[in-house]
């Protein structure tokens, strides 16, 4: 039986050729020629003051909060329905993550929930482009401006998406990208911080390299410059190997996103009339990057049983995102009922640019059969067969 993986990276000969160039250059480490070229490419693509390549999006979030001056015990409002990286980044700086509930239709943070959570200790908001769909930045920016808060865009899942005609990744004063293996553009692992203010970028770049400048640059100076460590920094650099791969991937992003759009449209056509699940909703003012394709199962459906059946047929699936506030590490007493409900009922099915039409059809058929088999309503006396 052919397996259909949940995710699959679209990497090939172009990326291999770019890596070979790095090998030949003799500088595979971070902040070298390829890294600098990638940062320039990102800054131009997104129209920002600076772009800093990082080892992953979590590192970029940490660097962002440091550069924005978040202090211990400050409160930062974070979108609840997401991978828990934003809340963890807040904890890295000994601040307090405050979890904001989300919209039931998009899973993105609810601006009214954000507004209701603001206190005198609130310093900023981290919005998340949930699973590839941008949040409501017009409303969120208005709230941030009204209260003097920073706004960070976690665009980890949304490379290629748009909001009101603008690219995800350029929707807030600071944005963070991910190039993890399941993203629309990938180097296996990787990330970037994008900043409108070059001072934010400069701060992040310095902290990403133990608090000193580029060793590659220092090696080109005549003499023996000896860097001084004036503050605590981190090893958050992205290797030139990964940077070279990403330069190719960013050049292919339209091609790869077009294929994901085709897959998403086929899923919607095949599953849109199924009463036991809901397909993703995309508001008219934005487009989806389709990092993931998430269906919301009906309340009567046994999700675990559906997942077991799909995996038994060689079809990858997952739970979607997380309701962060219920994760034990945060010991939160907050309630985010919409996020909790999505966490309980969402199911990710295969989504990547390598899927064929036949594979999508097989996934849809198997999913439709599984939800009908494992629904309490269809198993009850007098229910549909």
Short mmCIF file of C-alpha atoms in Angstrom, two decimals, residues 1-375:
data_model
loop_
_atom_site.label_atom_id
_atom_site.label_comp_id
_atom_site.label_asym_id
_atom_site.label_seq_id
_atom_site.Cartn_x
_atom_site.Cartn_y
_atom_site.Cartn_z
CA UNK A 1 0.00 0.00 0.00
CA UNK A 2 1.38 3.42 -0.98
CA UNK A 3 1.91 5.69 1.99
CA UNK A 4 0.83 9.32 1.80
CA UNK A 5 2.86 11.35 4.31
CA UNK A 6 1.36 14.25 6.22
CA UNK A 7 4.24 16.50 5.11
CA UNK A 8 6.96 16.29 2.48
CA UNK A 9 9.64 18.87 1.67
CA UNK A 10 10.01 19.91 -1.99
CA UNK A 11 13.80 19.80 -2.22
CA UNK A 12 15.71 18.78 -5.35
CA UNK A 13 18.59 19.34 -7.73
CA UNK A 14 18.54 23.15 -7.54
CA UNK A 15 18.94 23.04 -3.77
CA UNK A 16 21.70 20.43 -4.04
CA UNK A 17 23.60 22.63 -6.49
CA UNK A 18 23.35 25.57 -4.09
CA UNK A 19 24.73 23.45 -1.25
CA UNK A 20 27.62 22.33 -3.48
CA UNK A 21 28.54 25.99 -3.98
CA UNK A 22 28.76 26.45 -0.22
CA UNK A 23 30.96 23.37 0.13
CA UNK A 24 33.29 24.77 -2.53
CA UNK A 25 33.42 28.18 -0.83
CA UNK A 26 34.94 26.77 2.35
CA UNK A 27 32.53 28.67 4.64
CA UNK A 28 29.56 26.52 5.70
CA UNK A 29 28.99 28.30 9.04
CA UNK A 30 26.67 31.21 9.78
CA UNK A 31 26.81 34.88 8.78
CA UNK A 32 28.89 34.16 5.69
CA UNK A 33 28.26 35.20 2.07
CA UNK A 34 25.14 33.06 1.58
CA UNK A 35 23.65 34.17 4.88
CA UNK A 36 24.18 37.82 4.00
CA UNK A 37 22.70 37.30 0.55
CA UNK A 38 19.65 35.59 2.07
CA UNK A 39 19.10 38.46 4.50
CA UNK A 40 19.28 40.97 1.63
CA UNK A 41 16.83 38.84 -0.37
CA UNK A 42 14.38 38.71 2.55
CA UNK A 43 14.64 42.44 3.25
CA UNK A 44 13.87 43.22 -0.40
CA UNK A 45 11.08 40.66 -0.69
CA UNK A 46 9.25 41.92 2.39
CA UNK A 47 10.15 45.60 2.11
CA UNK A 48 11.54 45.83 5.65
CA UNK A 49 14.39 47.76 7.23
CA UNK A 50 16.37 44.64 8.11
CA UNK A 51 16.17 40.85 8.01
CA UNK A 52 18.15 38.57 10.32
CA UNK A 53 18.56 34.90 9.47
CA UNK A 54 18.17 32.67 12.52
CA UNK A 55 18.39 29.00 13.39
CA UNK A 56 14.61 28.72 13.77
CA UNK A 57 11.47 30.77 14.36
CA UNK A 58 11.57 30.18 18.11
CA UNK A 59 14.99 31.82 18.20
CA UNK A 60 13.65 34.71 16.13
CA UNK A 61 10.78 35.21 18.59
CA UNK A 62 13.22 35.24 21.51
CA UNK A 63 15.44 37.77 19.73
CA UNK A 64 12.40 39.92 18.96
CA UNK A 65 11.32 40.13 22.59
CA UNK A 66 14.86 40.96 23.69
CA UNK A 67 15.18 43.69 21.07
CA UNK A 68 11.78 45.12 22.03
CA UNK A 69 12.93 45.41 25.64
CA UNK A 70 10.52 43.00 27.33
CA UNK A 71 11.39 42.74 31.03
CA UNK A 72 10.70 40.13 33.73
CA UNK A 73 7.04 40.15 34.86
CA UNK A 74 5.87 42.14 31.85
CA UNK A 75 2.74 40.70 30.30
CA UNK A 76 2.68 39.75 26.62
CA UNK A 77 -0.63 38.66 25.09
CA UNK A 78 -0.19 35.64 22.83
CA UNK A 79 -2.56 33.84 20.49
CA UNK A 80 -3.60 30.63 22.22
CA UNK A 81 -4.27 28.24 19.34
CA UNK A 82 -0.80 27.57 17.94
CA UNK A 83 2.41 25.68 18.45
CA UNK A 84 3.48 26.94 21.91
CA UNK A 85 6.63 28.73 20.68
CA UNK A 86 5.30 32.30 21.26
CA UNK A 87 4.43 31.61 24.89
CA UNK A 88 7.74 29.83 25.43
CA UNK A 89 9.60 32.84 24.00
CA UNK A 90 7.80 35.06 26.51
CA UNK A 91 8.94 32.76 29.30
CA UNK A 92 12.53 32.86 27.99
CA UNK A 93 12.68 36.53 29.07
CA UNK A 94 10.88 35.80 32.39
CA UNK A 95 7.79 37.63 31.25
CA UNK A 96 4.20 36.41 31.58
CA UNK A 97 2.31 34.96 28.59
CA UNK A 98 -1.38 35.89 28.67
CA UNK A 99 -3.43 33.65 26.41
CA UNK A 100 -6.00 35.18 24.05
CA UNK A 101 -8.78 33.05 22.60
CA UNK A 102 -9.25 32.74 18.87
CA UNK A 103 -11.88 32.99 16.15
CA UNK A 104 -13.82 29.77 15.65
CA UNK A 105 -13.78 30.10 11.86
CA UNK A 106 -10.09 30.86 11.20
CA UNK A 107 -8.36 29.84 14.42
CA UNK A 108 -6.55 33.20 14.44
CA UNK A 109 -6.45 35.38 17.53
CA UNK A 110 -9.68 37.24 18.32
CA UNK A 111 -8.95 41.00 18.47
CA UNK A 112 -11.70 41.52 21.06
CA UNK A 113 -10.14 38.85 23.27
CA UNK A 114 -6.84 40.73 23.01
CA UNK A 115 -8.46 44.04 23.94
CA UNK A 116 -10.17 42.48 26.95
CA UNK A 117 -6.88 41.15 28.35
CA UNK A 118 -4.89 44.40 28.40
CA UNK A 119 -3.70 45.51 31.84
CA UNK A 120 -1.18 48.11 33.06
CA UNK A 121 1.49 45.37 32.86
CA UNK A 122 0.81 44.56 29.18
CA UNK A 123 3.67 45.58 26.87
CA UNK A 124 2.84 43.80 23.64
CA UNK A 125 0.97 41.25 21.56
CA UNK A 126 2.17 38.27 19.55
CA UNK A 127 -0.34 37.40 16.83
CA UNK A 128 -0.05 34.12 14.95
CA UNK A 129 -0.85 33.37 11.32
CA UNK A 130 -2.49 30.13 12.34
CA UNK A 131 -1.47 27.15 10.21
CA UNK A 132 -0.94 29.51 7.27
CA UNK A 133 -3.77 32.07 7.48
CA UNK A 134 -2.99 35.64 8.61
CA UNK A 135 -4.63 37.16 11.66
CA UNK A 136 -6.73 40.37 11.71
CA UNK A 137 -3.88 42.88 11.64
CA UNK A 138 -5.90 46.02 10.96
CA UNK A 139 -7.83 45.55 14.19
CA UNK A 140 -4.82 44.26 16.12
CA UNK A 141 -2.62 47.18 15.08
CA UNK A 142 -5.34 49.65 16.06
CA UNK A 143 -5.52 48.06 19.52
CA UNK A 144 -1.74 48.08 19.87
CA UNK A 145 -1.49 51.71 18.82
CA UNK A 146 -4.30 52.76 21.15
CA UNK A 147 -2.54 51.24 24.15
CA UNK A 148 1.08 51.86 23.19
CA UNK A 149 1.92 48.17 22.73
CA UNK A 150 4.24 46.43 20.30
CA UNK A 151 2.78 43.96 17.82
CA UNK A 152 4.78 40.95 16.64
CA UNK A 153 3.63 38.75 13.76
CA UNK A 154 4.42 35.07 14.17
CA UNK A 155 4.32 34.19 10.47
CA UNK A 156 5.95 30.79 10.98
CA UNK A 157 3.30 29.00 8.93
CA UNK A 158 2.42 31.74 6.48
CA UNK A 159 5.23 32.32 3.96
CA UNK A 160 3.33 33.07 0.76
CA UNK A 161 0.04 34.12 2.40
CA UNK A 162 -1.41 37.64 2.12
CA UNK A 163 -3.64 39.97 4.14
CA UNK A 164 -5.38 42.89 2.43
CA UNK A 165 -2.90 42.60 -0.42
CA UNK A 166 0.19 42.61 1.80
CA UNK A 167 2.52 39.68 2.39
CA UNK A 168 2.39 37.74 5.62
CA UNK A 169 5.70 38.47 7.27
CA UNK A 170 5.33 42.20 6.66
CA UNK A 171 2.15 42.83 8.66
CA UNK A 172 3.65 44.12 11.93
CA UNK A 173 6.65 46.10 13.13
CA UNK A 174 8.48 42.84 13.80
CA UNK A 175 7.72 39.50 12.15
CA UNK A 176 9.19 36.04 12.55
CA UNK A 177 9.36 33.35 9.87
CA UNK A 178 9.98 29.62 10.01
CA UNK A 179 11.69 27.47 7.40
CA UNK A 180 11.03 24.16 9.13
CA UNK A 181 10.63 21.06 6.98
CA UNK A 182 6.83 21.35 6.64
CA UNK A 183 6.79 25.01 5.62
CA UNK A 184 6.18 26.44 2.15
CA UNK A 185 9.88 27.34 1.90
CA UNK A 186 12.25 25.16 3.86
CA UNK A 187 15.86 24.43 4.70
CA UNK A 188 14.92 21.63 7.10
CA UNK A 189 15.28 23.99 10.04
CA UNK A 190 15.66 27.75 9.97
CA UNK A 191 13.98 31.06 10.63
CA UNK A 192 14.24 34.81 10.25
CA UNK A 193 13.39 38.02 12.05
CA UNK A 194 12.06 40.86 9.90
CA UNK A 195 12.02 44.39 11.32
CA UNK A 196 10.80 47.68 9.96
CA UNK A 197 13.29 49.48 12.22
CA UNK A 198 16.91 48.62 11.33
CA UNK A 199 17.86 49.14 14.99
CA UNK A 200 15.74 46.14 15.95
CA UNK A 201 17.48 44.07 13.30
CA UNK A 202 20.93 45.18 14.43
CA UNK A 203 20.13 44.25 18.03
CA UNK A 204 18.83 40.83 17.00
CA UNK A 205 21.81 40.12 14.73
CA UNK A 206 24.29 40.90 17.50
CA UNK A 207 22.47 38.79 20.07
CA UNK A 208 22.15 35.91 17.60
CA UNK A 209 25.95 35.56 17.53
CA UNK A 210 26.91 35.52 21.22
CA UNK A 211 26.84 39.33 21.33
CA UNK A 212 29.65 39.86 18.81
CA UNK A 213 29.79 40.63 15.12
CA UNK A 214 30.36 38.28 12.20
CA UNK A 215 33.48 36.13 12.52
CA UNK A 216 33.48 35.85 8.75
CA UNK A 217 33.73 39.63 8.44
CA UNK A 218 36.43 39.84 11.10
CA UNK A 219 38.51 37.30 9.22
CA UNK A 220 38.76 39.71 6.28
CA UNK A 221 40.19 42.56 8.33
CA UNK A 222 43.93 43.16 8.06
CA UNK A 223 45.44 42.66 11.49
CA UNK A 224 43.91 40.80 14.41
CA UNK A 225 40.59 42.26 15.58
CA UNK A 226 39.64 40.75 18.91
CA UNK A 227 35.92 41.02 19.65
CA UNK A 228 34.66 41.97 23.09
CA UNK A 229 31.64 40.32 24.65
CA UNK A 230 29.66 43.18 26.14
CA UNK A 231 26.34 41.40 26.75
CA UNK A 232 24.91 37.90 26.91
CA UNK A 233 24.11 36.58 23.48
CA UNK A 234 23.00 33.29 21.94
CA UNK A 235 24.08 30.95 19.18
CA UNK A 236 21.07 31.51 16.95
CA UNK A 237 22.90 31.80 13.63
CA UNK A 238 21.68 30.10 10.46
CA UNK A 239 24.36 28.16 8.57
CA UNK A 240 25.34 29.22 5.08
CA UNK A 241 24.32 25.73 3.94
CA UNK A 242 20.73 26.36 5.04
CA UNK A 243 20.84 29.93 3.70
CA UNK A 244 21.82 28.68 0.24
CA UNK A 245 18.92 26.23 0.22
CA UNK A 246 16.52 28.98 1.27
CA UNK A 247 17.62 31.31 -1.50
CA UNK A 248 16.50 28.65 -3.98
CA UNK A 249 13.31 27.88 -2.06
CA UNK A 250 12.25 31.53 -1.90
CA UNK A 251 12.71 31.71 -5.65
CA UNK A 252 10.35 28.74 -6.00
CA UNK A 253 7.72 29.90 -3.50
CA UNK A 254 5.13 30.91 -6.11
CA UNK A 255 5.46 27.54 -7.86
CA UNK A 256 5.20 25.58 -4.62
CA UNK A 257 2.31 27.65 -3.27
CA UNK A 258 0.40 27.27 -6.54
CA UNK A 259 0.54 23.51 -6.14
CA UNK A 260 -0.65 23.71 -2.51
CA UNK A 261 -3.54 25.90 -3.66
CA UNK A 262 -4.56 23.22 -6.15
CA UNK A 263 -4.48 20.58 -3.43
CA UNK A 264 -6.54 22.76 -1.06
CA UNK A 265 -9.13 23.45 -3.76
CA UNK A 266 -9.44 19.74 -4.51
CA UNK A 267 -9.93 18.91 -0.83
CA UNK A 268 -12.61 21.60 -0.56
CA UNK A 269 -14.43 20.22 -3.58
CA UNK A 270 -14.29 16.63 -2.35
CA UNK A 271 -15.11 17.30 1.30
CA UNK A 272 -17.14 20.51 1.28
CA UNK A 273 -20.51 18.75 1.47
CA UNK A 274 -19.58 16.33 4.27
CA UNK A 275 -21.82 17.07 7.25
CA UNK A 276 -19.47 15.46 9.77
CA UNK A 277 -16.58 17.82 9.16
CA UNK A 278 -15.88 21.43 8.22
CA UNK A 279 -13.21 22.46 5.70
CA UNK A 280 -11.03 25.55 6.30
CA UNK A 281 -12.55 29.02 5.96
CA UNK A 282 -10.52 31.77 4.28
CA UNK A 283 -11.89 35.35 4.60
CA UNK A 284 -12.05 37.35 1.36
CA UNK A 285 -9.40 39.85 2.49
CA UNK A 286 -6.61 37.27 2.84
CA UNK A 287 -5.04 34.22 1.25
CA UNK A 288 -3.81 31.02 2.86
CA UNK A 289 -0.27 29.60 2.66
CA UNK A 290 -1.61 26.08 3.28
CA UNK A 291 1.22 24.98 5.50
CA UNK A 292 -1.40 22.54 6.78
CA UNK A 293 -4.85 21.46 5.70
CA UNK A 294 -7.02 21.22 8.81
CA UNK A 295 -10.57 19.92 8.94
CA UNK A 296 -12.75 20.39 12.01
CA UNK A 297 -14.58 17.19 12.88
CA UNK A 298 -18.14 17.19 14.11
CA UNK A 299 -18.67 16.87 17.86
CA UNK A 300 -20.02 13.35 17.39
CA UNK A 301 -16.88 12.07 15.64
CA UNK A 302 -14.23 10.06 17.48
CA UNK A 303 -11.07 11.81 16.26
CA UNK A 304 -8.67 9.24 17.68
CA UNK A 305 -10.49 6.44 15.90
CA UNK A 306 -10.49 8.39 12.63
CA UNK A 307 -6.75 9.03 12.94
CA UNK A 308 -6.06 5.38 13.70
CA UNK A 309 -8.01 4.31 10.65
CA UNK A 310 -6.23 6.76 8.35
CA UNK A 311 -2.80 5.80 9.65
CA UNK A 312 -3.72 2.16 9.29
CA UNK A 313 -4.20 2.87 5.59
CA UNK A 314 -0.82 4.59 5.31
CA UNK A 315 -2.28 8.11 5.36
CA UNK A 316 -0.52 10.61 7.60
CA UNK A 317 -2.55 12.83 9.91
CA UNK A 318 -2.12 14.94 13.03
CA UNK A 319 -4.06 16.89 15.62
CA UNK A 320 -3.52 20.37 14.14
CA UNK A 321 -2.28 23.05 16.53
CA UNK A 322 -2.34 23.24 20.34
CA UNK A 323 -4.48 25.01 22.89
CA UNK A 324 -1.47 26.52 24.60
CA UNK A 325 -3.20 27.48 27.83
CA UNK A 326 -3.87 23.82 28.73
CA UNK A 327 -0.24 22.74 28.33
CA UNK A 328 1.13 21.76 31.76
CA UNK A 329 4.35 23.75 31.37
CA UNK A 330 2.46 27.07 31.61
CA UNK A 331 0.30 26.21 34.64
CA UNK A 332 -2.32 28.65 33.36
CA UNK A 333 -5.67 29.17 35.00
CA UNK A 334 -7.05 30.98 31.96
CA UNK A 335 -9.92 29.70 29.86
CA UNK A 336 -9.90 29.87 26.06
CA UNK A 337 -12.93 27.79 25.12
CA UNK A 338 -12.76 28.27 21.35
CA UNK A 339 -9.09 27.29 21.25
CA UNK A 340 -9.76 24.28 23.47
CA UNK A 341 -12.59 23.17 21.19
CA UNK A 342 -10.44 23.45 18.05
CA UNK A 343 -7.65 21.56 19.81
CA UNK A 344 -10.09 18.73 20.51
CA UNK A 345 -11.72 18.54 17.07
CA UNK A 346 -9.18 19.62 14.44
CA UNK A 347 -7.42 17.06 12.27
CA UNK A 348 -4.54 17.70 9.86
CA UNK A 349 -4.49 15.65 6.66
CA UNK A 350 -1.69 15.43 4.08
CA UNK A 351 -0.73 18.80 2.60
CA UNK A 352 2.38 19.49 0.55
CA UNK A 353 3.35 20.44 -2.98
CA UNK A 354 4.19 16.87 -4.00
CA UNK A 355 0.69 15.47 -3.56
CA UNK A 356 -0.96 14.12 -6.71
CA UNK A 357 -4.65 14.46 -7.54
CA UNK A 358 -5.09 10.71 -7.08
CA UNK A 359 -3.52 10.88 -3.63
CA UNK A 360 -5.77 13.76 -2.58
CA UNK A 361 -8.80 11.80 -3.78
CA UNK A 362 -7.67 8.76 -1.82
CA UNK A 363 -7.22 10.83 1.35
CA UNK A 364 -10.64 12.46 0.94
CA UNK A 365 -12.38 9.13 0.35
CA UNK A 366 -10.70 7.54 3.34
CA UNK A 367 -11.48 10.51 5.57
CA UNK A 368 -15.12 10.65 4.54
CA UNK A 369 -15.51 6.93 5.22
CA UNK A 370 -13.71 7.15 8.57
CA UNK A 371 -15.77 10.04 9.97
CA UNK A 372 -18.98 8.28 9.02
CA UNK A 373 -17.81 5.02 10.59
CA UNK A 374 -16.65 6.69 13.80
CA UNK A 375 -19.52 9.11 14.40
#
